[in-house]
Amino acid sequence: MLGCVIHGAGDLRVAELPEPEPGPGEALVAVRHGGVCGSDLHYWRHGGVGDFRLREPMVLGHEVVGTVVSYGSGATGPAPGTAVAVHPATPCGHCPECSDGRPNVCRDTRYLGSAARFPHVQGAFAGRIAVPAGQVRALPEGLGLRRAALAEPLSVALHAVRRAGAVSGGHVLVTGAGPIGCLVVAAAKAAGATRVTAADPVPEALRYAAVAGADALVRADDPADAGWPDEVDVAVEASGVAAGLDTCLRRVRRGGVVVQLGMLPPGRSPFAGNLLVSREIELRGAFRFSAEFDDALELLAARGEFDGLVSAVVPVGEAADAFALAADRTRSCKVLLEFGD
Ligand code: ZN
């Protein structure tokens, strides 16, 4: 079976990998689609994401769907042949954060295709993967594998909106209209926001934000753009650029909430910190997700417009092209790799 292995910055290889056997408690899944995430692109271009650096070769990928093949001893779940999405996180279950109901910030979690710990947790861009059976979810009625491949990034977006608190009836600004930003737009609308403004310097990216349901589009590189709101109730920073956080702090209302979702560059980031004080702005981080995965599958099943955010499906053998396409925001939103026979 073929898999995508990152060896270092700029060194992505499609390689023949040994097929895994499901261990005790595990499901063996034949992967069909895997979404290329911004973090996969960061590993590819920079050899790391945020403060996590590559220290050994790692199979990339954590946004995967496929079909159940079999189970290891003691494991049960959807019948073999069932179409499933794979929740990528295996929290420890007993650290203070897990005990507190926040497994997404578990201090000892395992997350598919992440260099956050060493040895790295190998990812899911491979023909077959063995994962804990409890992380496999049958797709809801009417949801196909292609759209379901958005479940992981949509979960991230739903979690970010949940972190913001009540958005119903409010105006939400989203900085960054990449796949995650677009899914935040959709998540904010689904949560009842009456107006969502998306900001990005790339016009083509803003067009995808419109597909996701944005009410207003703003060129982030144009301070004079007439679309800039005077103030918003909530701002979600989804670009991973410090300037985006600065914009969010300047545009949110007094006492408003800013959620930092994009992974900023390694180290320190400059932003207008005094606004936190003088306007009593609440700055909150959002990292991954937990139970939102099931909500994401239901939302995907209900809304056909998500299909418009999948801009290409590329065979795994052409992974280099897929990554280049995913990195070019003038040509793509979410790019999926396709595995299998
Ligand atoms: Zn834990």
XYZ file of C-alpha atoms and ligand atoms in Angstrom:
342
model
C 0.000 0.000 0.000
C 1.112 3.564 -0.691
C 1.557 6.229 1.964
C 2.788 9.838 2.175
C 5.857 10.235 4.338
C 7.468 13.555 5.235
C 11.223 13.317 5.838
C 11.950 17.018 6.318
C 11.211 20.413 4.824
C 10.496 19.972 1.102
C 11.047 16.212 1.268
C 7.680 14.501 0.812
C 7.838 10.916 -0.463
C 5.144 8.544 -1.649
C 6.390 5.171 -0.443
C 5.316 1.562 -0.273
C 4.466 0.897 3.383
C 3.765 -2.374 5.222
C 0.065 -3.046 5.781
C -0.811 -2.750 9.472
C -2.515 -5.487 11.466
C -5.241 -4.321 13.869
C -4.033 -4.824 17.428
C -6.248 -5.510 20.444
C -9.041 -2.919 20.553
C -8.230 -1.575 17.112
C -10.114 -1.210 13.839
C -8.443 -1.673 10.477
C -9.724 0.965 8.038
C -9.204 1.087 4.268
C -8.631 4.798 3.705
C -10.461 6.331 0.757
C -9.923 10.095 1.126
C -7.535 12.184 3.179
C -7.774 15.969 3.320
C -4.536 17.935 3.048
C -4.455 20.225 6.083
C -2.577 23.460 6.624
C -0.469 21.625 9.201
C 0.487 18.969 6.601
C 1.560 21.828 4.342
C 3.605 23.361 7.157
C 5.458 20.074 7.751
C 6.099 19.875 4.025
C 7.292 23.445 3.546
C 8.956 24.219 6.870
C 9.608 20.865 8.558
C 7.292 21.749 11.420
C 4.097 23.469 12.472
C 3.883 26.052 15.238
C 6.403 24.972 17.864
C 6.327 21.278 16.792
C 9.378 20.269 14.698
C 9.966 17.099 12.678
C 12.644 14.888 14.219
C 12.072 11.665 12.263
C 10.174 10.574 9.130
C 6.417 10.693 9.678
C 3.392 9.569 7.709
C 1.282 12.718 7.330
C -2.493 13.044 7.507
C -5.260 13.180 10.062
C -8.403 14.027 8.053
C -9.419 10.627 6.743
C -12.484 8.622 5.801
C -12.798 5.106 4.421
C -14.386 1.763 5.102
C -13.964 -0.709 7.938
C -11.969 -3.811 6.984
C -11.758 -5.772 10.254
C -11.175 -5.544 13.986
C -8.486 -6.729 16.345
C -9.248 -8.844 19.392
C -11.814 -7.394 21.755
C -12.799 -4.572 19.390
C -16.269 -3.877 18.060
C -17.808 -1.166 15.904
C -19.545 -0.576 12.578
C -19.692 -3.726 10.438
C -16.866 -4.368 7.961
C -17.631 -2.513 4.748
C -19.292 0.403 6.553
C -18.252 3.893 5.459
C -16.628 5.680 8.380
C -14.806 8.830 9.444
C -11.844 8.527 11.786
C -11.530 10.757 14.868
C -7.775 11.412 14.951
C -7.263 11.946 18.698
C -6.461 9.396 21.384
C -6.448 11.371 24.654
C -4.931 9.712 27.719
C -8.179 9.764 29.666
C -6.722 10.438 33.108
C -4.668 13.663 33.087
C -6.138 16.784 34.779
C -7.476 18.125 31.473
C -9.071 14.823 30.459
C -10.616 14.593 33.932
C -11.890 18.152 33.488
C -13.689 17.285 30.234
C -11.171 18.956 27.940
C -9.529 15.999 26.176
C -8.559 18.197 23.215
C -5.872 19.782 25.406
C -4.845 16.479 26.990
C -1.187 16.711 27.964
C -0.488 13.165 26.810
C -2.688 12.790 23.737
C -1.823 10.951 20.564
C -2.974 12.701 17.387
C -2.597 11.118 13.955
C 0.251 12.590 11.920
C 1.553 14.958 14.593
C 5.116 15.734 15.674
C 3.897 17.224 18.963
C 5.363 14.225 20.781
C 8.377 12.005 20.156
C 8.418 9.403 18.750
C 5.947 11.147 16.434
C 2.466 9.690 16.015
C 2.353 8.302 12.482
C -0.492 9.640 10.358
C -3.255 8.326 8.161
C -2.222 9.142 4.570
C -1.877 5.439 3.798
C -3.945 2.760 2.119
C -4.835 1.150 5.426
C -4.571 2.309 9.026
C -5.125 0.661 12.400
C -6.772 2.979 14.939
C -8.536 2.508 18.291
C -11.997 1.193 17.387
C -13.679 3.867 19.498
C -12.398 6.535 17.114
C -14.302 5.140 14.141
C -17.686 6.723 13.334
C -20.228 5.372 10.828
C -21.325 8.152 8.473
C -24.873 9.449 8.956
C -27.475 8.484 6.357
C -26.997 10.400 3.131
C -23.421 11.566 3.770
C -20.905 10.407 1.173
C -17.209 9.849 1.778
C -16.050 12.866 -0.208
C -17.986 15.450 1.793
C -17.370 13.495 5.010
C -13.646 14.104 4.552
C -14.364 17.618 5.866
C -15.410 16.240 9.261
C -12.088 16.817 10.996
C -11.516 20.430 9.902
C -15.202 21.241 10.431
C -14.857 19.886 13.982
C -11.976 22.303 14.517
C -14.193 25.145 13.284
C -17.144 24.111 15.445
C -14.887 23.972 18.477
C -13.524 27.476 17.780
C -17.055 28.874 17.557
C -18.003 27.051 20.745
C -14.993 28.617 22.469
C -16.314 32.043 21.471
C -19.471 31.489 23.521
C -22.818 32.801 22.283
C -22.654 34.000 18.673
C -26.391 33.743 17.964
C -27.697 37.074 16.686
C -24.224 38.522 16.528
C -21.684 39.691 13.969
C -18.625 37.466 13.620
C -15.382 38.434 11.869
C -13.204 35.602 10.538
C -9.652 36.515 9.499
C -8.240 33.998 7.038
C -10.388 32.318 4.377
C -8.445 29.120 3.910
C -10.309 25.837 4.405
C -10.447 26.315 8.186
C -11.574 29.938 7.951
C -14.296 28.985 5.460
C -15.484 26.206 7.773
C -15.520 28.699 10.686
C -17.792 30.877 8.542
C -20.135 27.913 8.058
C -19.941 26.955 11.740
C -20.732 30.512 12.869
C -23.748 30.665 10.555
C -24.910 27.267 11.805
C -24.605 28.585 15.373
C -26.947 31.445 14.546
C -24.657 34.379 13.761
C -26.712 36.907 11.821
C -23.720 38.332 9.980
C -20.316 36.857 9.206
C -17.548 38.902 7.595
C -14.569 37.058 6.119
C -11.228 38.796 5.579
C -8.345 37.537 3.444
C -5.846 39.117 1.058
C -6.551 36.499 -1.644
C -9.707 37.209 -3.723
C -10.096 33.569 -4.760
C -10.068 32.483 -1.108
C -12.823 34.990 -0.365
C -14.940 33.383 -3.072
C -14.813 30.107 -1.116
C -15.824 32.011 2.024
C -18.898 33.168 0.109
C -19.672 29.544 -0.773
C -19.449 28.779 2.951
C -22.040 31.462 3.678
C -20.103 34.670 4.442
C -22.322 37.761 4.272
C -19.460 40.173 3.607
C -15.977 39.770 2.123
C -13.070 42.064 2.909
C -9.623 42.342 1.377
C -7.412 41.950 4.436
C -4.580 43.797 2.667
C -6.722 46.885 2.069
C -7.391 48.951 5.205
C -9.627 51.192 3.078
C -11.896 48.337 1.947
C -15.455 49.570 2.482
C -16.469 46.152 3.767
C -14.580 46.416 7.073
C -17.037 46.357 9.987
C -16.661 49.108 12.594
C -16.928 46.511 15.304
C -17.987 42.903 15.673
C -19.180 40.858 18.617
C -16.753 37.984 18.095
C -13.609 37.612 15.992
C -12.037 34.290 15.070
C -8.425 34.431 13.867
C -7.984 31.620 11.337
C -5.025 32.819 9.273
C -2.197 31.972 11.656
C -0.632 35.359 10.984
C 0.047 37.824 13.810
C -1.420 40.642 11.717
C -4.703 38.727 11.697
C -4.770 38.629 15.489
C -4.023 42.340 15.566
C -6.935 42.969 13.192
C -9.269 40.897 15.376
C -8.301 42.872 18.499
C -8.873 46.196 16.725
C -12.249 45.196 15.261
C -13.937 43.386 18.149
C -16.247 45.399 20.397
C -15.413 46.357 23.953
C -15.837 43.319 26.140
C -15.886 41.113 23.045
C -14.209 37.764 22.484
C -11.316 36.976 20.151
C -10.554 33.319 19.462
C -7.067 32.483 18.201
C -7.457 29.358 16.076
C -4.728 29.675 13.445
C -1.357 28.312 14.521
C 0.944 31.351 14.679
C 4.603 31.224 13.606
C 6.990 29.658 16.139
C 8.014 31.840 19.055
C 6.552 35.218 19.951
C 3.919 37.211 18.095
C 3.371 40.985 18.204
C -0.174 42.252 18.640
C -1.997 45.224 20.143
C -1.952 43.874 23.697
C -3.090 47.073 25.376
C -6.480 46.716 23.715
C -6.995 43.619 25.859
C -6.738 45.926 28.855
C -8.518 49.103 27.814
C -11.391 47.310 26.088
C -11.559 44.275 28.372
C -11.309 41.970 25.367
C -11.188 38.264 26.100
C -8.542 36.419 24.099
C -9.097 32.658 23.968
C -7.245 29.865 22.242
C -8.966 27.041 20.368
C -7.089 23.793 19.776
C -8.447 20.814 17.864
C -11.800 19.492 19.218
C -13.401 16.573 20.995
C -17.125 15.745 20.833
C -17.636 18.229 17.981
C -16.679 15.414 15.589
C -20.161 13.920 15.805
C -21.776 17.352 15.382
C -19.641 17.908 12.288
C -20.832 14.684 10.664
C -24.478 15.655 11.269
C -23.926 19.157 9.872
C -22.172 17.775 6.794
C -25.024 15.350 6.186
C -27.513 18.229 6.324
C -25.758 20.786 4.122
C -24.863 20.171 0.480
C -23.048 23.480 0.080
C -19.998 21.953 1.779
C -19.324 20.123 -1.498
C -18.235 23.463 -2.934
C -15.292 23.629 -0.535
C -13.691 20.433 -1.882
C -11.828 21.742 -4.889
C -9.925 18.632 -6.022
C -9.490 14.901 -5.420
C -5.988 13.712 -6.389
C -4.619 10.127 -6.468
C -2.025 9.496 -3.752
C 0.609 8.766 -6.409
C 0.385 12.457 -7.351
C 0.675 13.678 -3.774
C 3.335 16.253 -4.666
C 0.907 17.871 -7.091
C -1.860 17.689 -4.490
C 0.280 19.459 -1.902
C 1.329 22.134 -4.405
C -2.317 22.668 -5.323
C -3.402 22.838 -1.681
C -0.673 25.387 -0.996
C -1.869 27.619 -3.841
C -4.841 29.474 -2.420
C -5.586 31.091 -5.764
C -6.443 27.641 -7.128
C -7.899 25.621 -4.258
C -9.770 25.324 -0.995
C -9.720 21.777 0.443
C -7.727 19.219 -1.575
C -8.296 15.505 -0.940
C -5.903 12.660 -1.596
C -7.507 9.472 -2.878
C -6.294 6.063 -1.754
C -7.266 2.543 -2.641
C -7.467 0.328 -5.679
Zn -5.234 13.391 29.132
